[in-house]
Short mmCIF file of C-alpha atoms in Angstrom, two decimals:
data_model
loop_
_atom_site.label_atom_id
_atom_site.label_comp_id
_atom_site.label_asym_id
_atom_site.label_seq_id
_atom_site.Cartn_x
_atom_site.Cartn_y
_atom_site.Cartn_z
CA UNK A 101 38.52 56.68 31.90
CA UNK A 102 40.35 57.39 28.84
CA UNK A 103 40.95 54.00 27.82
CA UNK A 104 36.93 53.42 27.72
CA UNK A 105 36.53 56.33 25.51
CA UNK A 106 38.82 55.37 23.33
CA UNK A 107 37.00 51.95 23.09
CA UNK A 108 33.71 53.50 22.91
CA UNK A 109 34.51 55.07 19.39
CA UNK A 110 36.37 52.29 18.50
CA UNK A 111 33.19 50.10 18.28
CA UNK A 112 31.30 53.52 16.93
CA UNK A 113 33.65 53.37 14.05
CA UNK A 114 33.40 49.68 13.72
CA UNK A 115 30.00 49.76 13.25
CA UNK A 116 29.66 52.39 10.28
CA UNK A 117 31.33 50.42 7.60
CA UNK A 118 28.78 47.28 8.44
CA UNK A 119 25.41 49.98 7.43
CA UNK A 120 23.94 50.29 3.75
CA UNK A 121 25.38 52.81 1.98
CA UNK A 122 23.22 55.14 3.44
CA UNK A 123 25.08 57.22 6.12
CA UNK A 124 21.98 57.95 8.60
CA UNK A 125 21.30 54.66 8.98
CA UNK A 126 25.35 54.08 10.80
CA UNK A 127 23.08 53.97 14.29
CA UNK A 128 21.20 51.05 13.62
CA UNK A 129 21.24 48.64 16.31
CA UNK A 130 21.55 45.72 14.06
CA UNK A 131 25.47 46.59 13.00
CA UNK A 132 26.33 44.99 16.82
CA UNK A 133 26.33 41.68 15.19
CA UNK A 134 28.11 40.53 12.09
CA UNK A 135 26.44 41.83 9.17
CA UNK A 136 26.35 39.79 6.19
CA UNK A 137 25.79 36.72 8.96
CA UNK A 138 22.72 37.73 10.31
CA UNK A 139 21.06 38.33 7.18
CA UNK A 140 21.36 35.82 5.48
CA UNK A 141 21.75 33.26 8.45
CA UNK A 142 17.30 32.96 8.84
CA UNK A 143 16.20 31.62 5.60
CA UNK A 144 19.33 29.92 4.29
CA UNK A 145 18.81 27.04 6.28
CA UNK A 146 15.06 26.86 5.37
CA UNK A 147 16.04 26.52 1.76
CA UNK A 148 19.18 24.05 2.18
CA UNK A 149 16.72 22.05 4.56
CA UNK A 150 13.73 21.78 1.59
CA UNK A 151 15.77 21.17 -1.12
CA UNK A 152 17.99 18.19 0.13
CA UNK A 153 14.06 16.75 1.10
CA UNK A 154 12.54 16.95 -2.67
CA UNK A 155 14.98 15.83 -5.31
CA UNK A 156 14.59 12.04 -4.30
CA UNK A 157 11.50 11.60 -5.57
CA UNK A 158 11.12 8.85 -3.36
CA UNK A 159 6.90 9.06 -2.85
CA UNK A 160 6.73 8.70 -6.69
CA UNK A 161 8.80 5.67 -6.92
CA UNK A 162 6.99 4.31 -3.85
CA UNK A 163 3.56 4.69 -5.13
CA UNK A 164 4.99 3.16 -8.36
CA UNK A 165 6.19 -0.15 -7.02
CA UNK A 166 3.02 -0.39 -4.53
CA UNK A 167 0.16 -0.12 -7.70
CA UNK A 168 -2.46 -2.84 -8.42
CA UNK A 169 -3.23 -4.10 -11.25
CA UNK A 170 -7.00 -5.54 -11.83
CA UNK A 171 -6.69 -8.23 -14.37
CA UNK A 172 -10.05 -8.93 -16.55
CA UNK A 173 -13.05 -10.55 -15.22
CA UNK A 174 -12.85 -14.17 -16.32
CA UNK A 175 -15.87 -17.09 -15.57
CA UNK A 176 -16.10 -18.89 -12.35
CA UNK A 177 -15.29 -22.07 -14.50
CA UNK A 178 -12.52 -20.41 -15.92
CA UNK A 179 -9.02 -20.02 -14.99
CA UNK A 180 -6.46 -17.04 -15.22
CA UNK A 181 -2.47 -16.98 -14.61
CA UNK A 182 -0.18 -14.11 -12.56
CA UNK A 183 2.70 -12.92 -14.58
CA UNK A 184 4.89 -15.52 -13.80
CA UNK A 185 3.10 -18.32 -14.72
CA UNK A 186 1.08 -18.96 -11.31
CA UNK A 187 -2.60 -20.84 -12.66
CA UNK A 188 -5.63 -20.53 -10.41
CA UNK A 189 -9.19 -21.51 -11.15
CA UNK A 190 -11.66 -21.95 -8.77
CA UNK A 191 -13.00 -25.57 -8.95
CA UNK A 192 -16.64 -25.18 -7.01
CA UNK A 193 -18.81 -22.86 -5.06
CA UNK A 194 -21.64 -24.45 -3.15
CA UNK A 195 -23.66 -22.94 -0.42
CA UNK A 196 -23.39 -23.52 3.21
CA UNK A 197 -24.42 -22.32 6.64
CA UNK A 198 -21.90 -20.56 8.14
CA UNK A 199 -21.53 -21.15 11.85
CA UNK A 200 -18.96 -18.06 13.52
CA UNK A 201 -15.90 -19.56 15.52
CA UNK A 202 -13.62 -16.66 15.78
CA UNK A 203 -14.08 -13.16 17.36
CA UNK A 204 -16.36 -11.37 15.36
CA UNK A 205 -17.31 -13.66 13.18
CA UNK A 206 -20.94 -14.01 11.97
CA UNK A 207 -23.08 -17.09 10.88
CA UNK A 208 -25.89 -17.12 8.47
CA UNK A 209 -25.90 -18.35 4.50
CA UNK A 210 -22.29 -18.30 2.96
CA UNK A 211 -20.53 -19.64 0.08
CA UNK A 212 -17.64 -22.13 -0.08
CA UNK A 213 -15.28 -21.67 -2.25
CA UNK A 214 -12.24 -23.66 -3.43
CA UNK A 215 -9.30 -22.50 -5.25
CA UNK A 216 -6.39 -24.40 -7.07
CA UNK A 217 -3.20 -23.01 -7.48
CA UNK A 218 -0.63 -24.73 -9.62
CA UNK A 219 2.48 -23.29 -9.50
CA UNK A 220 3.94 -22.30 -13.07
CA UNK A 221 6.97 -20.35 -11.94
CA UNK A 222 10.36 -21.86 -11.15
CA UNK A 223 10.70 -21.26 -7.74
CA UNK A 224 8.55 -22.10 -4.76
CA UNK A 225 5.39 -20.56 -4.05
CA UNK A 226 4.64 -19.52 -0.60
CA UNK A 227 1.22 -20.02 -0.03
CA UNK A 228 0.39 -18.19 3.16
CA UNK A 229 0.65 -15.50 1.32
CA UNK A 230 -2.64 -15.77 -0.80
CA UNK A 231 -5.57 -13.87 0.01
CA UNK A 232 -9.00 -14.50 -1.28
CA UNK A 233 -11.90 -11.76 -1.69
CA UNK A 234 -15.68 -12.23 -2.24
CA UNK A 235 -17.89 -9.12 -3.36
CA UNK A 236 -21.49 -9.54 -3.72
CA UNK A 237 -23.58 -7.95 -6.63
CA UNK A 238 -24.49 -5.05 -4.86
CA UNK A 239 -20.66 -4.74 -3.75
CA UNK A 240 -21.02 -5.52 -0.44
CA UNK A 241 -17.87 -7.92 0.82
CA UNK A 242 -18.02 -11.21 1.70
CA UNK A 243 -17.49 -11.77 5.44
CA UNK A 244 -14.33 -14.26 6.16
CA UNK A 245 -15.80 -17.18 8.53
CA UNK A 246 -13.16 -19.98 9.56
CA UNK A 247 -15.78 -22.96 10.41
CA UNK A 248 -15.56 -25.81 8.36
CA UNK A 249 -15.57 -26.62 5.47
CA UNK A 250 -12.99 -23.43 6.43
CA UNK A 251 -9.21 -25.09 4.75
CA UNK A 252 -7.20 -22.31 3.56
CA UNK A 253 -4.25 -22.76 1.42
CA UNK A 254 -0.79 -22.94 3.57
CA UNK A 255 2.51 -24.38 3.25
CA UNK A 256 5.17 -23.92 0.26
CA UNK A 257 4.24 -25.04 -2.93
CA UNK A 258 7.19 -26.28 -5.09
CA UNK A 259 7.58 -25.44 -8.73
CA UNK A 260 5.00 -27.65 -11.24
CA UNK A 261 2.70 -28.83 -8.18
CA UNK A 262 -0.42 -28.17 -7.16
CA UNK A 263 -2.89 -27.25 -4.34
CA UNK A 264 -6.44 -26.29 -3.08
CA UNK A 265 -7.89 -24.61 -0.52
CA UNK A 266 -11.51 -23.89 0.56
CA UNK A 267 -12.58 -20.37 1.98
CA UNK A 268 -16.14 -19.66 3.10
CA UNK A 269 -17.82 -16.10 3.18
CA UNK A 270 -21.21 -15.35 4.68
CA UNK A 271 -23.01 -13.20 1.69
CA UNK A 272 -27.02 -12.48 1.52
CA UNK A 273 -28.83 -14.80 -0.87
CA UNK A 274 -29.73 -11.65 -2.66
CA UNK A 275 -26.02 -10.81 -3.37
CA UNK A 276 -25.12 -13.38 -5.71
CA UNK A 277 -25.78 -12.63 -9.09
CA UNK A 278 -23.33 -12.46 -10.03
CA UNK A 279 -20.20 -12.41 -6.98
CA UNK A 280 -16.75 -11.49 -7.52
CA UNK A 281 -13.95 -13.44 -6.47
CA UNK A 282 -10.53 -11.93 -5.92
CA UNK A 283 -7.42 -13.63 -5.87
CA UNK A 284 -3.49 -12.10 -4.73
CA UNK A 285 -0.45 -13.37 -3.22
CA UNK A 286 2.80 -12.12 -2.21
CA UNK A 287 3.29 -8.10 -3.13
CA UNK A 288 -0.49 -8.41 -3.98
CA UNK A 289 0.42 -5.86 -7.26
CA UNK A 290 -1.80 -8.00 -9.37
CA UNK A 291 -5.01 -9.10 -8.77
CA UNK A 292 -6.87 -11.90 -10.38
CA UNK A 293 -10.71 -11.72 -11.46
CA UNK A 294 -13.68 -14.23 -11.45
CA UNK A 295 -17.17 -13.33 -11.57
CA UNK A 296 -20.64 -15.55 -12.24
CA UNK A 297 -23.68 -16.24 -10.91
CA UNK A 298 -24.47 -18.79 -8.18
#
């Protein structure tokens, strides 16, 4: 029995020097666990945790790399280049009766459209990569339709050649003057311009 007395004040007297400097405040039950530990212990990890997450800056430089630009609107007859040297011009719209082939397609009056590309650059030019856009006047899109005269471009185009390919959106009648043809490829950053009437 003695021996538990004696540890009973031991802890008692173990716990006063672990208080504020206060001395009513020695029989607070927080000075059972390591003091210094258990205060500090909640929000220290909180604030490691947020500020190893911010300093990259990584959304910034993300939303850098991933902008668009809209080059100028040029003519329909006219032609425009990508920064490294990539021509296209689009050689003839004609309208057409679209008839639909894939899922969700739809038929009706369209426009054909075909593009050259010559390839400027010195490298190859991977041509699956090119994506064609139609806007009408009122700024309704251009629905995709793959029938014929449907002959998109494909392949690899080598440095100094050329090639076409013919796209057809269905677009109202009424939509037309003028339309807006949008042309990318690869990253799609830059985006090249034709409007006109048809």
């Amino acid at each position: 029995m003695a021996v538990l007395a004696l540890g009973a004040v031991s802890c008692a007297q173990s716990v006063q020097p672990t208080g504020p400097s206060g001395g009513q405040t020695v029989n607070s039950t927080p000075s059972s666990k390591p003091s210094g530990k258990s205060s500090s212990a909640g929000p220290t990890p909180v604030e490691k945790s947020s500020s190893k997450v911010h300093p990259h800056g990584s959304t910034k430089q993300h939303a850098k790399t991933h902008k668009i630009s809209y080059r100028k609107h040029v003519p329909l007859t006219g032609s425009a280049k990508f920064e490294n040297g990539v021509k296209v011009n689009v050689t003839t719209v004609r309208a057409v009766t679209a008839k639909p082939v894939g899922p969700g397609e739809v038929g009706g009056p369209a426009l054909a459209l075909t593009v050259r590309i010559k390839n400027g650059s010195t490298s190859s030019l991977d041509l699956s990569t090119v994506t064609i856009n139609l806007d009408g006047s009122k700024g309704s899109p251009g629905i995709l339709a793959t029938g014929s005269p449907y002959a998109p471009l494909d392949g690899s185009l080598a440095a100094g050649d050329s090639a076409k390919g013919t796209y057809v959106f269905t677009i109202a009648k009424a939509d037309r003057k003028p339309i807006t043809i949008q042309v990318q490829y690869g990253n799609g950053q830059t985006v090249l311009q034709f409007s006109g009437n048809v």
